[in-house]
Protein backbone atom coordinates (compact mmCIF):
# COMPACT_ATOMS: atom_id res chain seq x y z
CA UNK A 1 0.00 0.00 0.00
CA UNK A 2 1.10 3.59 -0.55
CA UNK A 3 3.15 5.20 2.21
CA UNK A 4 2.04 8.54 3.60
CA UNK A 5 4.21 10.78 5.73
CA UNK A 6 2.21 13.08 7.99
CA UNK A 7 4.07 16.21 9.00
CA UNK A 8 2.05 17.85 11.73
CA UNK A 9 2.96 19.27 15.13
CA UNK A 10 -0.59 19.23 16.51
CA UNK A 11 -0.66 15.85 18.21
CA UNK A 12 -4.43 15.36 18.15
CA UNK A 13 -4.70 16.13 14.46
CA UNK A 14 -1.69 13.96 13.63
CA UNK A 15 -3.23 11.03 15.54
CA UNK A 16 -6.61 11.49 13.86
CA UNK A 17 -5.04 11.52 10.40
CA UNK A 18 -2.80 8.57 11.21
CA UNK A 19 -5.78 6.55 12.44
CA UNK A 20 -7.90 7.30 9.37
CA UNK A 21 -5.13 6.65 6.88
CA UNK A 22 -4.29 3.33 8.54
CA UNK A 23 -7.99 2.40 8.46
CA UNK A 24 -7.86 2.98 4.72
CA UNK A 25 -4.88 0.65 4.45
CA UNK A 26 -2.07 3.17 4.04
CA UNK A 27 1.31 2.77 5.66
CA UNK A 28 1.79 5.84 7.81
CA UNK A 29 4.65 7.62 9.49
CA UNK A 30 4.41 10.85 11.49
CA UNK A 31 6.93 13.66 11.91
CA UNK A 32 6.24 16.51 14.34
CA UNK A 33 8.97 18.91 13.26
CA UNK A 34 10.39 20.03 9.93
CA UNK A 35 13.78 18.53 10.71
CA UNK A 36 12.19 15.17 11.54
CA UNK A 37 10.14 15.38 8.34
CA UNK A 38 13.22 15.80 6.16
CA UNK A 39 14.91 12.85 7.89
CA UNK A 40 11.81 10.64 7.71
CA UNK A 41 11.26 11.48 4.05
CA UNK A 42 14.71 10.09 3.28
CA UNK A 43 14.30 6.85 5.22
CA UNK A 44 10.55 6.14 4.94
CA UNK A 45 10.38 7.08 1.24
CA UNK A 46 6.73 8.15 1.27
CA UNK A 47 4.53 8.09 -1.83
CA UNK A 48 2.89 11.28 -0.60
CA UNK A 49 3.60 13.86 2.10
CA UNK A 50 0.90 15.64 4.02
CA UNK A 51 2.68 18.79 5.07
CA UNK A 52 1.56 21.31 7.66
CA UNK A 53 3.03 24.69 6.75
CA UNK A 54 3.26 26.01 10.31
CA UNK A 55 5.83 23.90 12.09
CA UNK A 56 7.77 24.73 15.25
CA UNK A 57 11.22 24.72 13.64
CA UNK A 58 11.31 25.11 9.83
CA UNK A 59 8.57 26.55 7.58
CA UNK A 60 6.69 23.89 5.67
CA UNK A 61 7.60 25.49 2.35
CA UNK A 62 11.27 25.04 3.27
CA UNK A 63 10.63 21.42 4.27
CA UNK A 64 9.12 20.85 0.81
CA UNK A 65 12.21 22.28 -0.85
CA UNK A 66 14.60 20.22 1.30
CA UNK A 67 12.65 17.01 0.78
CA UNK A 68 12.65 17.37 -3.00
CA UNK A 69 16.25 18.58 -3.25
CA UNK A 70 18.45 16.06 -5.01
CA UNK A 71 15.68 13.46 -5.22
CA UNK A 72 15.23 11.99 -8.68
CA UNK A 73 11.63 11.07 -7.94
CA UNK A 74 9.31 13.99 -7.25
CA UNK A 75 7.21 13.09 -4.23
CA UNK A 76 3.68 14.57 -4.28
CA UNK A 77 2.91 16.96 -1.44
CA UNK A 78 -0.42 18.11 -0.07
CA UNK A 79 0.07 21.22 1.99
CA UNK A 80 -2.03 22.02 5.01
CA UNK A 81 -2.51 25.65 5.96
CA UNK A 82 -4.46 27.59 8.54
CA UNK A 83 -7.16 29.84 7.17
CA UNK A 84 -5.85 33.18 5.98
CA UNK A 85 -2.26 32.19 5.30
CA UNK A 86 -2.65 33.41 1.74
CA UNK A 87 1.03 34.12 1.22
CA UNK A 88 1.96 30.62 2.26
CA UNK A 89 -0.75 29.17 0.05
CA UNK A 90 0.56 30.91 -3.04
CA UNK A 91 4.15 30.12 -2.10
CA UNK A 92 3.16 26.52 -1.57
CA UNK A 93 1.68 26.19 -5.02
CA UNK A 94 4.71 27.83 -6.55
CA UNK A 95 6.88 25.28 -4.80
CA UNK A 96 4.96 22.58 -6.56
CA UNK A 97 2.48 21.48 -3.94
CA UNK A 98 0.09 19.12 -5.68
CA UNK A 99 -2.85 20.26 -3.63
CA UNK A 100 -3.58 21.90 -0.35
CA UNK A 101 -6.26 21.93 2.27
CA UNK A 102 -7.20 24.68 4.69
CA UNK A 103 -7.74 23.95 8.38
CA UNK A 104 -10.23 23.02 9.63
CA UNK A 105 -10.88 20.43 6.94
CA UNK A 106 -12.99 17.30 6.87
CA UNK A 107 -10.99 14.10 7.09
CA UNK A 108 -13.23 12.55 4.45
CA UNK A 109 -12.43 15.31 1.98
CA UNK A 110 -8.72 15.03 2.71
CA UNK A 111 -8.82 11.27 2.06
CA UNK A 112 -10.38 11.93 -1.34
CA UNK A 113 -7.73 14.47 -2.18
CA UNK A 114 -4.95 12.12 -1.14
CA UNK A 115 -6.33 9.42 -3.42
CA UNK A 116 -6.81 11.93 -6.21
CA UNK A 117 -3.19 13.13 -6.01
CA UNK A 118 -1.83 9.57 -5.82
CA UNK A 119 -3.87 8.57 -8.87
CA UNK A 120 -2.74 11.63 -10.80
CA UNK A 121 0.88 11.03 -9.81
CA UNK A 122 0.91 7.38 -10.86
CA UNK A 123 -0.66 8.35 -14.18
CA UNK A 124 1.47 11.33 -15.01
CA UNK A 125 4.57 10.19 -16.92
CA UNK A 126 2.40 7.91 -19.04
CA UNK A 127 3.23 8.37 -22.73
CA UNK A 128 0.25 9.69 -24.63
CA UNK A 129 -0.84 8.31 -27.97
CA UNK A 130 0.52 11.28 -29.93
CA UNK A 131 4.10 10.47 -28.95
CA UNK A 132 3.61 12.60 -25.85
CA UNK A 133 4.17 15.90 -27.68
CA UNK A 134 1.79 18.83 -27.81
CA UNK A 135 2.54 21.88 -29.85
CA UNK A 136 1.42 25.43 -30.54
CA UNK A 137 3.25 28.11 -32.52
CA UNK A 138 6.78 28.30 -31.03
CA UNK A 139 5.81 26.01 -28.14
CA UNK A 140 6.53 22.30 -27.77
CA UNK A 141 5.43 20.41 -24.68
CA UNK A 142 6.94 16.95 -24.31
CA UNK A 143 4.77 15.12 -21.79
CA UNK A 144 7.04 12.06 -21.68
CA UNK A 145 10.14 14.05 -20.81
CA UNK A 146 8.23 16.67 -18.86
CA UNK A 147 9.89 19.41 -20.89
CA UNK A 148 8.71 22.61 -22.52
CA UNK A 149 10.57 24.57 -25.16
CA UNK A 150 9.78 27.94 -26.70
CA UNK A 151 11.46 28.53 -30.05
CA UNK A 152 13.65 25.54 -29.26
CA UNK A 153 14.84 26.90 -25.94
CA UNK A 154 13.92 25.05 -22.74
CA UNK A 155 11.60 26.87 -20.33
CA UNK A 156 11.50 25.84 -16.70
CA UNK A 157 7.95 25.52 -15.44
CA UNK A 158 6.62 24.41 -12.07
CA UNK A 159 4.58 21.21 -12.00
CA UNK A 160 1.45 23.30 -11.84
CA UNK A 161 2.36 25.59 -14.74
CA UNK A 162 3.21 22.51 -16.75
CA UNK A 163 -0.22 20.98 -16.15
CA UNK A 164 -1.84 24.32 -16.89
CA UNK A 165 -0.08 24.67 -20.25
CA UNK A 166 -0.77 21.02 -21.08
CA UNK A 167 -4.47 21.55 -20.41
CA UNK A 168 -4.56 24.51 -22.79
CA UNK A 169 -2.63 22.70 -25.52
CA UNK A 170 -4.99 19.74 -25.30
CA UNK A 171 -8.01 22.00 -25.80
CA UNK A 172 -7.15 24.59 -28.41
CA UNK A 173 -9.83 27.10 -29.25
CA UNK A 174 -12.01 26.11 -26.33
CA UNK A 175 -12.77 28.51 -23.52
CA UNK A 176 -11.60 27.24 -20.14
CA UNK A 177 -13.41 28.79 -17.25
CA UNK A 178 -11.48 29.36 -14.06
CA UNK A 179 -13.66 26.72 -12.44
CA UNK A 180 -12.77 24.16 -15.11
CA UNK A 181 -9.10 24.99 -14.70
CA UNK A 182 -9.35 24.62 -10.92
CA UNK A 183 -10.93 21.22 -11.20
CA UNK A 184 -8.77 19.89 -14.07
CA UNK A 185 -5.38 21.43 -13.24
CA UNK A 186 -5.50 21.76 -9.48
CA UNK A 187 -7.73 18.71 -9.16
CA UNK A 188 -9.99 20.48 -6.73
CA UNK A 189 -13.02 22.66 -6.87
CA UNK A 190 -13.06 24.54 -3.61
CA UNK A 191 -11.06 26.75 -1.30
CA UNK A 192 -8.67 28.03 -3.94
CA UNK A 193 -9.51 31.47 -5.21
CA UNK A 194 -9.95 32.20 -8.88
CA UNK A 195 -7.37 34.94 -8.38
CA UNK A 196 -4.83 32.15 -7.88
CA UNK A 197 -5.67 30.88 -11.37
CA UNK A 198 -5.04 34.37 -12.74
CA UNK A 199 -1.71 34.60 -10.89
CA UNK A 200 -0.50 31.34 -12.36
CA UNK A 201 -1.70 32.17 -15.88
CA UNK A 202 0.19 35.45 -15.64
CA UNK A 203 3.37 33.69 -14.59
CA UNK A 204 3.02 31.02 -17.26
CA UNK A 205 2.55 33.71 -19.92
CA UNK A 206 5.64 35.57 -18.69
CA UNK A 207 7.75 32.43 -18.91
CA UNK A 208 6.55 31.68 -22.43
CA UNK A 209 7.38 35.20 -23.63
CA UNK A 210 5.63 36.33 -26.79
CA UNK A 211 4.60 32.72 -27.48
CA UNK A 212 2.40 33.06 -24.38
CA UNK A 213 0.11 35.46 -26.23
CA UNK A 214 -1.79 32.44 -27.55
CA UNK A 215 -3.40 32.14 -24.12
CA UNK A 216 -6.23 34.61 -24.48
CA UNK A 217 -8.20 36.14 -21.63
CA UNK A 218 -11.92 35.81 -22.09
CA UNK A 219 -13.10 38.61 -19.87
CA UNK A 220 -15.38 37.53 -17.05
CA UNK A 221 -15.20 33.87 -18.11
CA UNK A 222 -11.71 32.42 -18.23
CA UNK A 223 -9.08 31.65 -20.79
CA UNK A 224 -8.65 30.08 -24.17
CA UNK A 225 -5.74 28.90 -26.28
CA UNK A 226 -6.03 30.58 -29.68
CA UNK A 227 -6.31 27.85 -32.26
CA UNK A 228 -3.35 28.18 -34.63
CA1 LIG B 1 1.15 23.50 12.86
Coordinates of C-alpha atoms in Angstrom, one line a residue, residues 11-166:
X11 CA -0.7 15.9 18.2
X12 CA -4.4 15.4 18.2
X13 CA -4.7 16.1 14.5
X14 CA -1.7 14.0 13.6
X15 CA -3.2 11.0 15.5
X16 CA -6.6 11.5 13.9
X17 CA -5.0 11.5 10.4
X18 CA -2.8 8.6 11.2
X19 CA -5.8 6.6 12.4
X20 CA -7.9 7.3 9.4
X21 CA -5.1 6.7 6.9
X22 CA -4.3 3.3 8.5
X23 CA -8.0 2.4 8.5
X24 CA -7.9 3.0 4.7
X25 CA -4.9 0.6 4.4
X26 CA -2.1 3.2 4.0
X27 CA 1.3 2.8 5.7
X28 CA 1.8 5.8 7.8
X29 CA 4.7 7.6 9.5
X30 CA 4.4 10.9 11.5
X31 CA 6.9 13.7 11.9
X32 CA 6.2 16.5 14.3
X33 CA 9.0 18.9 13.3
X34 CA 10.4 20.0 9.9
X35 CA 13.8 18.5 10.7
X36 CA 12.2 15.2 11.5
X37 CA 10.1 15.4 8.3
X38 CA 13.2 15.8 6.2
X39 CA 14.9 12.8 7.9
X40 CA 11.8 10.6 7.7
X41 CA 11.3 11.5 4.0
X42 CA 14.7 10.1 3.3
X43 CA 14.3 6.8 5.2
X44 CA 10.6 6.1 4.9
X45 CA 10.4 7.1 1.2
X46 CA 6.7 8.2 1.3
X47 CA 4.5 8.1 -1.8
X48 CA 2.9 11.3 -0.6
X49 CA 3.6 13.9 2.1
X50 CA 0.9 15.6 4.0
X51 CA 2.7 18.8 5.1
X52 CA 1.6 21.3 7.7
X53 CA 3.0 24.7 6.7
X54 CA 3.3 26.0 10.3
X55 CA 5.8 23.9 12.1
X56 CA 7.8 24.7 15.2
X57 CA 11.2 24.7 13.6
X58 CA 11.3 25.1 9.8
X59 CA 8.6 26.5 7.6
X60 CA 6.7 23.9 5.7
X61 CA 7.6 25.5 2.4
X62 CA 11.3 25.0 3.3
X63 CA 10.6 21.4 4.3
X64 CA 9.1 20.8 0.8
X65 CA 12.2 22.3 -0.8
X66 CA 14.6 20.2 1.3
X67 CA 12.7 17.0 0.8
X68 CA 12.6 17.4 -3.0
X69 CA 16.2 18.6 -3.3
X70 CA 18.4 16.1 -5.0
X71 CA 15.7 13.5 -5.2
X72 CA 15.2 12.0 -8.7
X73 CA 11.6 11.1 -7.9
X74 CA 9.3 14.0 -7.2
X75 CA 7.2 13.1 -4.2
X76 CA 3.7 14.6 -4.3
X77 CA 2.9 17.0 -1.4
X78 CA -0.4 18.1 -0.1
X79 CA 0.1 21.2 2.0
X80 CA -2.0 22.0 5.0
X81 CA -2.5 25.7 6.0
X82 CA -4.5 27.6 8.5
X83 CA -7.2 29.8 7.2
X84 CA -5.9 33.2 6.0
X85 CA -2.3 32.2 5.3
X86 CA -2.7 33.4 1.7
X87 CA 1.0 34.1 1.2
X88 CA 2.0 30.6 2.3
X89 CA -0.7 29.2 0.0
X90 CA 0.6 30.9 -3.0
X91 CA 4.2 30.1 -2.1
X92 CA 3.2 26.5 -1.6
X93 CA 1.7 26.2 -5.0
X94 CA 4.7 27.8 -6.6
X95 CA 6.9 25.3 -4.8
X96 CA 5.0 22.6 -6.6
X97 CA 2.5 21.5 -3.9
X98 CA 0.1 19.1 -5.7
X99 CA -2.8 20.3 -3.6
X100 CA -3.6 21.9 -0.3
X101 CA -6.3 21.9 2.3
X102 CA -7.2 24.7 4.7
X103 CA -7.7 23.9 8.4
X104 CA -10.2 23.0 9.6
X105 CA -10.9 20.4 6.9
X106 CA -13.0 17.3 6.9
X107 CA -11.0 14.1 7.1
X108 CA -13.2 12.5 4.5
X109 CA -12.4 15.3 2.0
X110 CA -8.7 15.0 2.7
X111 CA -8.8 11.3 2.1
X112 CA -10.4 11.9 -1.3
X113 CA -7.7 14.5 -2.2
X114 CA -4.9 12.1 -1.1
X115 CA -6.3 9.4 -3.4
X116 CA -6.8 11.9 -6.2
X117 CA -3.2 13.1 -6.0
X118 CA -1.8 9.6 -5.8
X119 CA -3.9 8.6 -8.9
X120 CA -2.7 11.6 -10.8
X121 CA 0.9 11.0 -9.8
X122 CA 0.9 7.4 -10.9
X123 CA -0.7 8.3 -14.2
X124 CA 1.5 11.3 -15.0
X125 CA 4.6 10.2 -16.9
X126 CA 2.4 7.9 -19.0
X127 CA 3.2 8.4 -22.7
X128 CA 0.3 9.7 -24.6
X129 CA -0.8 8.3 -28.0
X130 CA 0.5 11.3 -29.9
X131 CA 4.1 10.5 -29.0
X132 CA 3.6 12.6 -25.9
X133 CA 4.2 15.9 -27.7
X134 CA 1.8 18.8 -27.8
X135 CA 2.5 21.9 -29.9
X136 CA 1.4 25.4 -30.5
X137 CA 3.2 28.1 -32.5
X138 CA 6.8 28.3 -31.0
X139 CA 5.8 26.0 -28.1
X140 CA 6.5 22.3 -27.8
X141 CA 5.4 20.4 -24.7
X142 CA 6.9 17.0 -24.3
X143 CA 4.8 15.1 -21.8
X144 CA 7.0 12.1 -21.7
X145 CA 10.1 14.1 -20.8
X146 CA 8.2 16.7 -18.9
X147 CA 9.9 19.4 -20.9
X148 CA 8.7 22.6 -22.5
X149 CA 10.6 24.6 -25.2
X150 CA 9.8 27.9 -26.7
X151 CA 11.5 28.5 -30.0
X152 CA 13.7 25.5 -29.3
X153 CA 14.8 26.9 -25.9
X154 CA 13.9 25.1 -22.7
X155 CA 11.6 26.9 -20.3
X156 CA 11.5 25.8 -16.7
X157 CA 7.9 25.5 -15.4
X158 CA 6.6 24.4 -12.1
X159 CA 4.6 21.2 -12.0
X160 CA 1.5 23.3 -11.8
X161 CA 2.4 25.6 -14.7
X162 CA 3.2 22.5 -16.8
X163 CA -0.2 21.0 -16.1
X164 CA -1.8 24.3 -16.9
X165 CA -0.1 24.7 -20.2
X166 CA -0.8 21.0 -21.1

